[in-house]
Amino acid sequence: MPTINDVARAAGVSPSTVSYVLSGRRPISAQTRARVQAAIAELGFHPHAGARALASSKTNVLALVVPLRVDVNVPVIMQFATAVVTAARTHNHDVLLLTKDEGTSGLERVAHSTMVDALIVMDVEKDDVRIPALRKLKQPTVLIGLPGDPSGIVCVDLDFAAAAAETLRHLAWHGHRRIALVGPSPAVYRRGTSYAERFLAGFTEASAELGLETMTHPCEPGQEGVKSCLADIDAELPGVTALVVHNEEALRPLLDQLRAAGRRVPEDISVVAVCPRDVALGLPIPLTSVDIPSHDVGGLAVETVMKLLDGRHTESIRLLPPTLVERDSCARPAV
Amino acid sequence: MPTINDVARAAGVSPSTVSYVLSGRRPISAQTRARVQAAIAELGFHPHAGARALASSKTNVLALVVPLRVDVNVPVIMQFATAVVTAARTHNHDVLLLTKDEGTSGLERVAHSTMVDALIVMDVEKDDVRIPALRKLKQPTVLIGLPGDPSGIVCVDLDFAAAAAETLRHLAWHGHRRIALVGPSPAVYRRGTSYAERFLAGFTEASAELGLETMTHPCEPGQEGVKSCLADIDAELPGVTALVVHNEEALRPLLDQLRAAGRRVPEDISVVAVCPRDVALGLPIPLTSVDIPSHDVGGLAVETVMKLLDGRHTESIRLLPPTLVERDSCARPAV
DNA sequence: ATCTATCGTCGAAGCGCTTCGACGACCCCC
DNA sequence: GGGGGTCGTCGAAGCGCTTCGACGATAGAT
């Protein structure tokens, strides 16, 4: 492995000049720059990351903390991850992958040992124990999600409250008045996962504003969970003409159950989902849905991190506006 | 951030002594060690990763290259990734996440700049362009999968040929004689993805050994793909009593199609799948399957990398034996 | 023509750690 | 009781890079 000294010698300049060519932090004449670049190319020089980090206090590495719980949303997480990696690369950064189960100590480890310049943390909970630790780090942090007390930390996410309102507005516009929300599993609510609560709040509020008759119900996973959820809904709010489903796993069994019960979608009952685009498209009936834009959120997280690293200002909460895409699962209610 | 000098001063020893306490590479008296450890704890000292890497030429970081293609197997990849991260952590290593789309240059970048000690590469293809580049790196590499020419590189994977044999043996034991393989999509074969070919080869060979009447057919994704695949199978090998499905995405539509055609599983037709356990369990009928043990393969990859880093010898190809798990999708054929 | 900026380059210091050689102190054995 | 080990510790030399201050050269302003 050639070093910067080898390059300097080959180009007939001093090492610092090579460094300045690389970083552009001081003006270098065109001829010198060309000679240096030629030497770099010829020797196949790559600056030693550790040496660089030591001298500059910058690693050009981001930490990404992902949940490794298998129970939910694995593809979504993977989408986030690849979006983050891809976006980070456009800013000349790499990504160190951490799992949530390392907890607070994992964050402190990589931060204190200066392995990373900044952190992106997914799957934050309402009273996430990691938040206080993150506040103390010298590296900036961006959360994907919204904790109970976001003060001192920058957060990005989809605007789930707006997403809920959007689904109801769409259904109301189609003429629906009695609508039920099939929510995530009770475990998700128990964990205090913020997007669940924000969606719920948005749903309730928009329902009141639009003067709709609605109800909400969490939904356990599996065929059984969906079955009992639907039964509860029929009992509590008979004559429901539309369902808003904020639960990826329930989608497939839900469609199965409806079909088994002889209720056609969308003729007898409309369905609007909140899920990633490919899930909405991968079902027997392409679902009208508010897409969860993992890719965009991941990209936004990286952009925000970069802003912070540049010392630029940024709002402390950035919510992406939802977009509802019409597909085939929504119609006017049967009279 | 305290440095090793701060710790040394606090403990009343020299920096090198602190270093030896940390690394254990030279004997240190119990008292001194205790004093140093106390100082470390009190100051909250964490060695600077860059400085360490510079001085020791070790980063304690592994690169993991994942495909970011969305079309296949996302959950499996995520399982691999978390398995790798978890296993790496038990060896005191972290994981840098790279995407396959950075290609050869991404590998060279992280390797030449000494960001990582070793690489784990997923989704290798038969004539993977990255292989020659990997051979040239000074860092050891472990592939998950098997390229056409694995010479000079260590590979780990599930033994897909044995898995195929296992499915046929199981079906034959149940009394099945006419069996079709529903394979991955043609795109997978075209790409030269080794597990597809190895499974196919194992299937054909075991079929001959067991004297079965079999056929094989790739399967395009989606309901349509499955439909036409089943039609082809019925045309080419009428009276098939069992299907071996080596195609995760096809599983669900396949069960749908069979049901729609009034063929009950397992009474009218048996199905054995090759897929991750949770996929096999998540379907309407729990499927008898050879589980793809992402977790174990990921762990094995890390163990192998560690061996190589320690300079220990290891076989150049390590295939995990498959295990078939009986569930509810297999029965004796109707007479 | 003189003074002051700016440009382009160099040299040296230093980032925080590991590691090698050295050196007492101590123990064991003949 | 002197020679040869091992034990426990220190000092110093780097690892490869960035960055600061310095300095000659050139250019612009007066």
XYZ file of C-alpha atoms (C1' of nucleotides) in Angstrom:
730
model
C 0.000 0.000 0.000
C 1.582 3.285 -1.047
C 1.430 6.166 1.408
C 1.049 9.836 0.901
C 4.825 10.111 1.107
C 5.264 7.779 -1.816
C 2.853 9.876 -3.813
C 4.649 13.053 -2.808
C 7.987 11.665 -3.852
C 6.637 10.406 -7.165
C 5.112 13.782 -7.898
C 8.089 15.743 -6.646
C 6.142 17.678 -4.031
C 5.740 17.605 -0.280
C 3.218 15.381 1.464
C 1.205 18.350 2.589
C 0.745 19.403 -0.992
C -0.676 16.006 -1.803
C -3.006 16.360 1.109
C -4.180 19.731 -0.137
C -4.762 18.349 -3.575
C -6.910 15.673 -2.001
C -8.881 17.938 0.260
C -8.923 21.095 -1.806
C -8.494 23.166 1.316
C -5.770 25.307 -0.161
C -5.205 26.468 -3.696
C -2.830 24.330 -5.726
C -1.651 25.204 -9.219
C -3.115 23.250 -12.069
C 0.209 21.702 -13.088
C 1.036 20.509 -9.593
C -2.432 19.149 -9.129
C -2.176 17.226 -12.358
C 1.181 15.752 -11.421
C -0.101 14.702 -8.030
C -3.215 13.170 -9.458
C -1.193 11.257 -11.972
C 1.015 9.902 -9.227
C -2.028 8.916 -7.176
C -3.536 7.081 -10.081
C -0.319 5.383 -11.022
C 0.457 4.143 -7.544
C -3.143 3.283 -6.778
C -3.007 5.348 -3.646
C -5.897 5.266 -1.171
C -5.561 7.311 1.998
C -5.479 5.195 5.128
C -8.828 5.654 6.840
C -7.475 5.294 10.337
C -4.673 7.753 9.834
C -7.094 10.177 8.342
C -9.525 9.790 11.193
C -6.763 10.286 13.692
C -5.432 13.419 12.093
C -8.692 15.020 11.098
C -11.140 13.767 13.711
C -13.468 12.734 10.939
C -14.235 9.164 10.010
C -16.675 9.622 7.170
C -18.678 6.835 8.660
C -22.269 6.939 9.884
C -23.744 4.511 12.364
C -27.120 3.057 11.491
C -29.008 1.321 14.253
C -31.646 -1.116 13.066
C -34.062 -3.234 15.059
C -33.396 -6.900 14.639
C -36.681 -8.000 16.007
C -38.013 -10.340 13.392
C -41.662 -9.739 14.151
C -42.234 -6.666 12.067
C -41.506 -4.969 8.884
C -38.288 -6.619 7.913
C -38.443 -5.557 4.267
C -39.128 -1.984 5.272
C -36.065 -1.934 7.450
C -33.970 -3.341 4.684
C -35.265 -0.620 2.391
C -34.329 1.999 4.925
C -30.928 0.517 5.313
C -30.146 0.414 1.638
C -31.537 3.903 1.202
C -29.298 5.150 3.955
C -26.242 3.418 2.564
C -26.896 4.688 -0.919
C -27.507 8.239 0.222
C -24.506 8.162 2.507
C -22.297 7.101 -0.370
C -23.314 10.131 -2.376
C -21.857 12.169 0.448
C -18.756 10.082 0.575
C -19.702 8.367 3.777
C -19.932 4.721 4.725
C -22.337 3.048 7.095
C -21.619 0.991 10.163
C -24.487 -1.345 10.959
C -25.528 -1.738 14.559
C -28.409 -3.683 15.968
C -30.798 -2.275 18.460
C -30.125 -5.080 20.891
C -26.751 -3.672 21.718
C -28.723 -0.886 23.289
C -27.257 2.196 24.813
C -23.836 0.702 25.312
C -23.449 -0.053 21.629
C -24.126 3.556 20.771
C -21.679 4.767 23.346
C -19.080 2.332 22.217
C -18.988 3.480 18.611
C -19.372 7.108 19.552
C -16.757 7.246 22.265
C -14.240 5.281 20.309
C -14.761 7.739 17.455
C -15.712 5.140 14.917
C -18.458 7.308 13.468
C -19.206 10.952 12.813
C -22.928 10.716 13.409
C -25.723 8.278 14.140
C -29.047 7.406 12.580
C -31.339 5.496 14.877
C -34.434 3.613 13.739
C -37.370 2.194 15.617
C -37.413 4.680 18.431
C -39.972 4.236 21.149
C -41.874 6.732 23.169
C -39.642 6.565 26.223
C -36.628 5.172 24.518
C -33.863 4.619 27.043
C -31.312 5.431 24.399
C -32.409 9.023 23.985
C -30.713 10.453 27.067
C -27.493 8.721 26.088
C -27.729 10.081 22.575
C -28.128 13.618 23.880
C -24.826 13.320 25.653
C -22.827 12.182 22.649
C -20.622 14.629 20.860
C -21.764 13.174 17.530
C -25.020 14.424 16.075
C -27.925 12.012 15.875
C -30.966 11.743 13.680
C -33.873 9.602 14.737
C -36.215 7.932 12.320
C -39.413 8.167 14.292
C -40.503 10.406 17.091
C -39.853 9.811 20.791
C -42.002 11.233 23.546
C -39.532 14.002 24.225
C -37.613 14.838 21.079
C -35.901 17.883 22.561
C -32.271 18.151 21.670
C -32.425 15.561 18.913
C -33.403 15.851 15.297
C -36.136 13.536 14.049
C -37.399 12.635 10.617
C -40.339 10.493 9.621
C -43.422 10.202 7.504
C -46.216 12.411 8.762
C -48.436 9.603 9.982
C -51.102 11.897 11.362
C -51.445 13.515 7.962
C -51.447 10.074 6.391
C -54.400 9.052 8.501
C -56.253 12.220 7.593
C -55.486 11.586 3.976
C -57.018 8.115 4.007
C -60.186 9.377 5.636
C -60.468 12.330 3.300
C -60.157 9.995 0.360
C -62.777 7.608 1.667
C -65.119 10.428 2.634
C -64.791 11.880 -0.819
C -65.866 8.517 -2.194
C -68.934 8.782 0.017
C -67.977 6.548 2.923
C -69.277 7.514 6.376
C -68.695 4.446 8.533
C -65.055 3.545 8.594
C -62.896 1.364 10.821
C -59.171 1.492 11.428
C -57.398 -1.840 11.601
C -54.323 -0.897 13.542
C -51.012 -2.542 14.359
C -50.853 -5.300 16.922
C -51.346 -4.408 20.575
C -47.663 -5.190 21.118
C -46.748 -2.255 18.917
C -48.925 0.106 20.921
C -47.611 -1.296 24.165
C -44.080 -0.631 23.065
C -45.068 2.992 22.602
C -44.084 2.995 18.972
C -44.721 6.528 17.956
C -45.961 6.079 14.430
C -48.821 3.929 15.675
C -49.964 6.581 18.084
C -49.545 9.410 15.669
C -51.585 7.603 13.065
C -54.272 6.865 15.614
C -54.409 10.464 16.762
C -54.561 11.738 13.207
C -57.310 9.282 12.436
C -59.442 10.288 15.373
C -58.997 13.965 14.770
C -59.713 13.811 11.061
C -62.726 11.642 11.743
C -64.179 14.304 14.011
C -63.417 17.066 11.550
C -65.060 15.227 8.714
C -67.989 14.156 10.858
C -67.509 10.462 10.205
C -68.577 7.496 12.246
C -65.402 5.620 12.946
C -63.817 3.184 15.305
C -60.319 1.876 15.797
C -59.104 -1.572 16.680
C -55.641 -3.091 17.032
C -55.080 -6.330 15.226
C -53.130 -9.356 16.377
C -51.053 -11.054 13.714
C -52.151 -14.164 11.865
C -55.422 -15.349 10.410
C -56.959 -15.666 13.860
C -56.078 -12.160 14.897
C -57.575 -10.716 11.764
C -60.687 -12.809 12.095
C -61.436 -11.651 15.593
C -60.561 -8.096 14.714
C -63.096 -8.113 11.893
C -65.698 -9.706 14.124
C -65.203 -7.004 16.724
C -65.529 -4.319 14.119
C -68.763 -5.753 12.727
C -70.151 -5.959 16.218
C -69.161 -2.492 17.294
C -69.800 -0.572 14.102
C -72.201 -2.555 11.928
C -72.491 -1.542 8.334
C -68.890 -0.454 7.956
C -68.210 0.301 4.303
C -64.491 0.910 4.430
C -61.391 -0.193 6.277
C -58.180 1.699 6.794
C -55.416 -0.812 7.445
C -52.277 0.324 9.184
C -50.770 -3.116 9.588
C -48.757 -4.737 6.884
C -48.929 -8.253 8.196
C -52.697 -8.143 8.522
C -53.249 -7.134 4.924
C -53.025 -10.518 3.320
C -55.098 -12.440 5.877
C -57.594 -9.609 5.875
C -58.208 -9.938 2.167
C -58.463 -13.706 2.615
C -61.023 -13.333 5.370
C -63.118 -10.860 3.451
C -63.175 -13.096 0.433
C -64.022 -16.105 2.573
C -66.919 -14.119 4.013
C -68.101 -13.285 0.530
C -67.390 -9.584 0.842
C -65.877 -8.288 -2.356
C -63.247 -5.563 -2.439
C -64.022 -2.901 -3.437
C -67.658 -3.545 -4.360
C -68.840 -4.474 -0.878
C -66.117 -2.920 1.183
C -63.300 -0.514 0.406
C -59.816 -0.885 1.766
C -57.101 1.736 2.078
C -53.728 0.576 3.323
C -50.720 2.298 4.789
C -47.740 0.285 3.671
C -44.803 0.244 1.300
C -45.682 0.477 -2.341
C -44.503 -3.012 -3.229
C -46.664 -4.570 -0.544
C -49.692 -2.704 -1.853
C -48.909 -3.913 -5.351
C -48.045 -7.478 -4.412
C -51.482 -8.438 -3.179
C -54.211 -10.106 -5.246
C -55.928 -6.728 -5.572
C -53.622 -3.728 -5.949
C -54.493 -1.632 -2.942
C -55.156 2.051 -2.797
C -52.637 3.129 -0.231
C -50.560 5.761 1.405
C -47.112 4.524 0.539
C -44.523 4.408 3.263
C -41.588 5.973 1.471
C -38.756 4.166 3.211
C -36.408 5.278 0.563
C -37.234 8.945 0.935
C -37.169 8.851 4.690
C -33.787 7.157 4.635
C -32.504 9.741 2.202
C -33.901 12.556 4.300
C -32.221 11.154 7.374
C -28.884 11.192 5.628
C -29.371 14.679 4.226
C -30.232 15.886 7.681
C -27.199 14.246 9.204
C -25.006 15.888 6.603
C -26.492 19.248 7.384
C -25.722 18.765 11.040
C -22.183 17.674 10.271
C -21.716 20.808 8.216
C -22.900 22.826 11.164
C -25.858 24.043 9.174
C -29.119 24.628 10.907
C -32.077 22.292 10.515
C -35.550 22.061 11.970
C -35.626 19.600 14.774
C -38.564 17.651 13.394
C -38.997 16.982 9.719
C -42.091 15.081 8.662
C -42.537 13.969 5.093
C -45.989 14.669 3.639
C -47.862 11.488 2.728
C -49.097 10.688 -0.752
C -52.128 8.579 -1.352
C -52.068 6.491 -4.497
C -55.328 5.307 -5.956
C -55.398 1.712 -7.024
C -58.187 -0.846 -7.149
C -59.421 -1.355 -3.620
C -61.626 1.682 -3.239
C -65.061 2.468 -4.618
C -68.243 4.300 -3.671
C -70.152 2.393 -1.040
C -73.027 0.214 -2.196
C -76.269 2.014 -1.474
C -12.441 12.302 25.476
C -9.641 11.044 27.683
C -6.628 9.481 25.982
C -4.414 6.638 26.980
C -2.013 9.216 28.409
C -4.673 10.525 30.734
C -5.324 7.027 31.935
C -1.605 6.368 32.387
C -1.184 9.512 34.420
C -4.196 8.755 36.585
C -2.914 5.251 37.259
C 0.659 6.323 37.720
C 2.034 4.124 34.969
C 3.304 4.588 31.461
C 1.013 4.602 28.430
C 2.503 1.386 27.166
C 1.519 -0.335 30.366
C -2.062 0.778 29.845
C -1.907 -0.571 26.351
C -0.658 -3.919 27.618
C -3.412 -4.075 30.175
C -5.871 -3.514 27.379
C -4.404 -6.013 24.982
C -3.019 -8.561 27.411
C -0.018 -9.037 25.180
C 2.436 -8.813 28.051
C 2.119 -9.855 31.649
C 1.082 -7.100 34.033
C 0.928 -7.485 37.790
C -2.472 -7.784 39.365
C -2.131 -4.541 41.316
C -1.080 -2.496 38.337
C -3.814 -3.998 36.242
C -6.387 -3.132 38.858
C -5.177 0.450 39.139
C -5.251 0.873 35.386
C -8.691 -0.619 35.065
C -9.980 1.645 37.776
C -8.569 4.654 35.983
C -10.126 3.521 32.723
C -13.505 3.111 34.334
C -13.311 6.378 36.194
C -12.326 8.433 33.177
C -14.643 6.562 30.845
C -11.791 5.883 28.516
C -12.449 4.319 25.095
C -9.473 3.827 22.801
C -9.665 5.878 19.644
C -10.500 3.493 16.824
C -8.533 5.382 14.206
C -5.416 5.642 16.282
C -5.643 2.003 17.062
C -6.100 1.064 13.446
C -3.163 3.193 12.469
C -0.831 1.752 15.031
C -1.909 -1.850 14.864
C -3.095 -2.270 11.299
C -6.303 -3.779 12.596
C -9.669 -2.111 12.428
C -11.885 -4.716 14.039
C -14.388 -4.010 11.328
C -15.799 -6.413 8.770
C -17.339 -5.379 5.491
C -20.625 -7.015 4.589
C -21.772 -6.671 1.011
C -25.480 -7.173 0.504
C -27.501 -7.107 -2.687
C -29.936 -4.253 -2.717
C -31.986 -5.583 -5.520
C -35.512 -5.424 -4.214
C -36.829 -8.264 -6.296
C -35.809 -11.159 -4.117
C -35.493 -12.411 -0.664
C -35.316 -9.213 1.256
C -36.145 -10.742 4.621
C -33.541 -13.436 4.116
C -30.901 -10.859 3.480
C -31.883 -8.940 6.548
C -31.609 -12.138 8.560
C -28.150 -12.732 7.213
C -27.151 -9.222 7.998
C -28.316 -9.290 11.574
C -26.781 -12.719 12.058
C -23.480 -11.409 10.779
C -23.602 -8.332 12.956
C -24.505 -10.307 16.028
C -21.823 -12.915 15.445
C -19.239 -10.256 14.649
C -19.964 -8.520 17.911
C -19.212 -11.651 19.868
C -15.758 -11.425 18.337
C -15.466 -7.786 19.130
C -15.888 -6.691 15.550
C -18.240 -4.247 13.915
C -19.799 -4.406 10.480
C -19.610 -1.930 7.659
C -22.547 -2.271 5.312
C -21.905 -2.066 1.596
C -24.322 -2.569 -1.227
C -23.610 -4.751 -4.166
C -24.238 -1.909 -6.585
C -20.998 -0.273 -5.628
C -19.455 -3.259 -7.318
C -15.793 -3.965 -7.462
C -14.748 -0.415 -6.776
C -16.600 -0.349 -3.486
C -14.742 -3.412 -2.313
C -11.445 -1.964 -3.346
C -12.213 1.319 -1.733
C -12.832 -0.084 1.728
C -10.043 -2.617 1.421
C -7.359 -0.293 0.122
C -8.173 2.444 2.537
C -7.896 -0.114 5.320
C -11.353 0.449 6.684
C -11.935 -3.254 7.253
C -9.995 -6.356 8.221
C -11.996 -8.753 6.103
C -14.998 -8.982 3.819
C -18.126 -11.093 3.655
C -19.818 -11.024 0.290
C -23.359 -12.194 -0.364
C -25.230 -12.982 -3.537
C -22.286 -14.149 -5.570
C -22.889 -15.149 -9.123
C -21.307 -17.792 -11.238
C -18.913 -15.486 -13.049
C -18.963 -12.727 -10.539
C -16.774 -9.881 -11.736
C -15.871 -9.112 -8.159
C -14.089 -12.391 -7.559
C -10.819 -11.531 -9.331
C -10.698 -8.252 -7.441
C -11.303 -10.006 -4.159
C -8.449 -12.405 -4.809
C -6.076 -9.477 -5.063
C -7.047 -7.868 -1.779
C -4.798 -8.265 1.195
C -7.860 -8.759 3.399
C -9.395 -12.229 3.574
C -12.820 -12.735 2.080
C -15.629 -15.156 2.717
C -18.344 -15.618 0.150
C -21.848 -16.633 1.001
C -22.622 -18.711 -2.040
C -20.444 -20.442 -4.553
C -18.959 -18.862 -7.674
C -17.990 -20.837 -10.746
C -14.348 -20.770 -9.789
C -13.998 -20.564 -6.026
C -10.250 -21.076 -6.046
C -8.410 -18.846 -3.675
C -11.509 -17.752 -1.793
C -13.345 -19.335 1.075
C -17.060 -20.001 0.579
C -19.837 -20.960 2.941
C -23.427 -21.812 2.184
C -26.245 -24.229 2.713
C -25.674 -27.487 0.850
C -28.394 -26.952 -1.706
C -27.638 -30.146 -3.604
C -28.126 -32.136 -0.426
C -31.254 -30.132 0.297
C -32.721 -31.160 -3.017
C -31.870 -34.786 -2.383
C -33.431 -34.504 1.024
C -36.751 -33.268 -0.327
C -36.915 -36.072 -2.873
C -35.960 -38.701 -0.344
C -38.698 -37.502 1.918
C -41.299 -37.504 -0.810
C -40.157 -40.888 -2.112
C -40.405 -42.287 1.370
C -44.014 -41.088 1.468
C -44.588 -43.021 -1.726
C -44.411 -40.264 -4.330
C -42.985 -41.169 -7.752
C -43.945 -38.272 -9.997
C -42.540 -35.056 -8.698
C -41.963 -31.618 -10.186
C -39.535 -28.921 -9.114
C -40.871 -25.389 -9.177
C -37.654 -23.438 -9.408
C -36.652 -19.815 -9.060
C -37.456 -17.346 -11.784
C -35.577 -17.600 -15.062
C -33.858 -14.338 -14.148
C -32.174 -16.067 -11.232
C -30.857 -18.816 -13.484
C -29.759 -16.304 -16.053
C -27.790 -14.430 -13.473
C -25.963 -17.671 -12.771
C -26.919 -17.666 -9.128
C -25.170 -20.682 -7.812
C -27.669 -21.969 -5.306
C -30.262 -22.335 -8.016
C -27.990 -24.461 -10.128
C -26.731 -26.514 -7.257
C -30.264 -27.271 -6.169
C -31.212 -28.210 -9.684
C -28.225 -30.489 -10.068
C -28.890 -32.155 -6.724
C -32.513 -32.620 -7.685
C -31.731 -34.249 -10.996
C -29.109 -36.509 -9.541
C -31.184 -37.653 -6.598
C -34.109 -38.205 -8.899
C -32.049 -40.595 -10.999
C -30.700 -42.378 -7.956
C -34.127 -42.869 -6.507
C -35.584 -43.824 -9.874
C -38.254 -41.136 -9.805
C -40.125 -39.517 -12.654
C -39.394 -35.854 -12.277
C -39.249 -32.632 -14.165
C -38.053 -29.159 -13.385
C -39.454 -25.806 -14.331
C -38.470 -22.246 -13.475
C -41.267 -20.027 -12.279
C -41.855 -16.382 -13.089
C -43.031 -14.257 -10.184
C -46.652 -13.323 -9.619
C -49.939 -15.151 -9.968
C -49.541 -15.361 -13.710
C -46.111 -16.896 -13.567
C -47.229 -19.543 -11.143
C -50.336 -20.298 -13.173
C -48.437 -20.920 -16.354
C -45.773 -22.877 -14.507
C -48.383 -25.210 -13.066
C -50.007 -25.557 -16.459
C -46.690 -26.510 -18.025
C -46.060 -29.042 -15.323
C -49.460 -30.667 -15.760
C -48.900 -30.843 -19.480
C -45.432 -32.247 -19.321
C -45.769 -34.627 -16.416
C -49.438 -35.434 -15.885
C -50.398 -37.014 -12.624
C -47.776 -35.234 -10.547
C -48.430 -35.979 -6.895
C -45.882 -33.695 -5.297
C -44.153 -30.362 -5.834
C -40.806 -29.235 -4.565
C -40.795 -25.456 -4.459
C -37.516 -23.624 -4.434
C -38.961 -20.174 -4.849
C -40.153 -18.152 -1.918
C -42.191 -15.672 -3.846
C -44.059 -18.388 -5.692
C -45.186 -20.151 -2.554
C -48.152 -18.034 -1.715
C -49.594 -17.728 -5.223
C -48.951 -21.430 -5.724
C -51.112 -22.360 -2.774
C -53.753 -19.949 -4.020
C -53.739 -21.482 -7.478
C -53.951 -25.006 -6.173
C -56.859 -24.138 -3.985
C -58.585 -22.303 -6.803
C -58.161 -25.432 -8.919
C -59.705 -27.510 -6.183
C -56.529 -29.421 -5.418
C -56.106 -29.849 -1.699
C -52.736 -29.796 0.008
C -51.679 -32.330 1.102
C -54.559 -34.686 0.245
C -54.392 -34.240 -3.510
C -50.897 -32.925 -3.877
C -47.949 -32.676 -1.519
C -45.684 -29.653 -1.315
C -42.180 -29.411 0.074
C -40.620 -25.979 0.177
C -37.091 -24.693 0.495
C -37.353 -21.435 2.346
C -36.754 -19.743 5.680
C -38.621 -21.234 8.573
C -40.849 -18.243 9.167
C -42.019 -18.217 5.586
C -42.916 -21.902 5.817
C -44.846 -21.201 8.998
C -46.524 -18.025 7.831
C -48.591 -19.598 5.100
C -52.172 -20.836 5.439
C -50.829 -24.399 5.667
C -47.587 -24.817 7.560
C -45.281 -26.267 4.956
C -42.953 -29.172 5.271
C -39.684 -27.593 4.287
C -35.951 -27.557 4.237
C -35.301 -24.425 6.215
C -32.786 -21.974 4.878
C -30.797 -21.265 8.007
C -29.768 -17.688 7.305
C -28.780 -17.250 10.859
C -26.458 -20.228 10.883
C -24.910 -19.402 7.555
C -24.265 -15.852 8.691
C -22.724 -17.125 11.883
C -20.601 -19.608 9.999
C -19.381 -16.880 7.688
C -18.223 -14.842 10.640
C -16.569 -17.788 12.351
C -14.752 -18.544 9.157
C -13.589 -14.982 8.749
C -12.276 -14.992 12.287
C -10.375 -18.169 11.629
C -8.765 -16.599 8.618
C -7.886 -13.478 10.561
C -6.239 -15.629 13.179
C -4.214 -17.255 10.478
C -5.834 -20.584 11.222
C -6.504 -22.965 8.424
C -10.001 -23.603 7.107
C -11.474 -25.671 4.333
C -12.114 -23.549 1.335
C -15.722 -24.610 0.956
C -17.978 -25.174 3.895
C -21.512 -26.332 3.197
C -24.067 -26.579 5.957
C -26.087 -29.808 5.933
C -29.802 -29.210 5.327
C -32.535 -30.216 7.727
C -35.984 -31.093 6.563
C -38.771 -30.269 8.961
C -42.064 -32.092 8.637
C -45.121 -29.950 8.848
C -48.560 -30.257 7.269
C -48.107 -30.105 3.521
C -46.986 -33.639 2.856
C -48.930 -36.918 2.753
C -48.949 -40.216 0.916
C -50.276 -39.791 -2.579
C -53.911 -40.610 -3.209
C -54.108 -43.979 -4.886
C 8.981 51.890 -6.881
C 6.963 50.448 -2.401
C 3.586 48.258 0.410
C 0.317 44.838 1.057
C -2.553 40.822 -0.329
C -3.020 36.593 -2.228
C -1.184 32.399 -4.179
C 1.319 28.111 -3.990
C 4.217 25.318 -1.519
C 6.902 23.395 2.257
C 8.281 21.719 6.895
C 7.128 20.243 11.205
C 4.165 19.178 14.791
C 0.947 16.224 16.406
C -3.465 13.151 16.332
C -3.662 8.530 20.064
C -2.274 4.317 19.915
C 0.908 -0.173 19.585
C 5.105 -2.386 19.830
C 9.955 -3.219 20.210
C 13.999 -3.146 22.767
C 15.878 -2.310 27.181
C 16.384 -2.862 31.905
C 15.937 -3.759 36.763
C 14.116 -7.256 39.940
C 13.435 -11.586 41.084
C 13.686 -16.705 41.036
C 15.744 -21.174 40.145
C 19.417 -24.282 39.483
C 23.804 -26.098 39.706
C 26.691 -17.344 44.860
C 26.935 -16.371 40.038
C 24.641 -17.312 35.412
C 20.404 -17.589 32.883
C 15.429 -17.077 32.750
C 11.101 -14.929 33.251
C 8.372 -11.028 34.970
C 6.821 -6.343 34.961
C 7.506 -1.910 33.401
C 9.217 2.051 30.783
C 10.711 5.037 26.886
C 10.753 6.003 22.307
C 9.833 5.270 17.694
C 6.634 5.075 14.544
C 1.805 4.149 12.001
C -0.030 7.795 7.719
C -2.349 11.578 7.611
C -3.943 16.804 8.360
C -3.091 21.353 9.455
C -0.811 25.472 10.991
C 2.562 28.780 10.407
C 6.040 30.387 7.430
C 7.932 32.059 3.323
C 9.081 33.308 -1.432
C 6.827 34.833 -5.490
C 3.587 37.276 -7.952
C 0.125 40.787 -8.528
C -2.519 44.882 -7.433
C -2.912 49.279 -5.262
C -0.916 53.684 -4.367
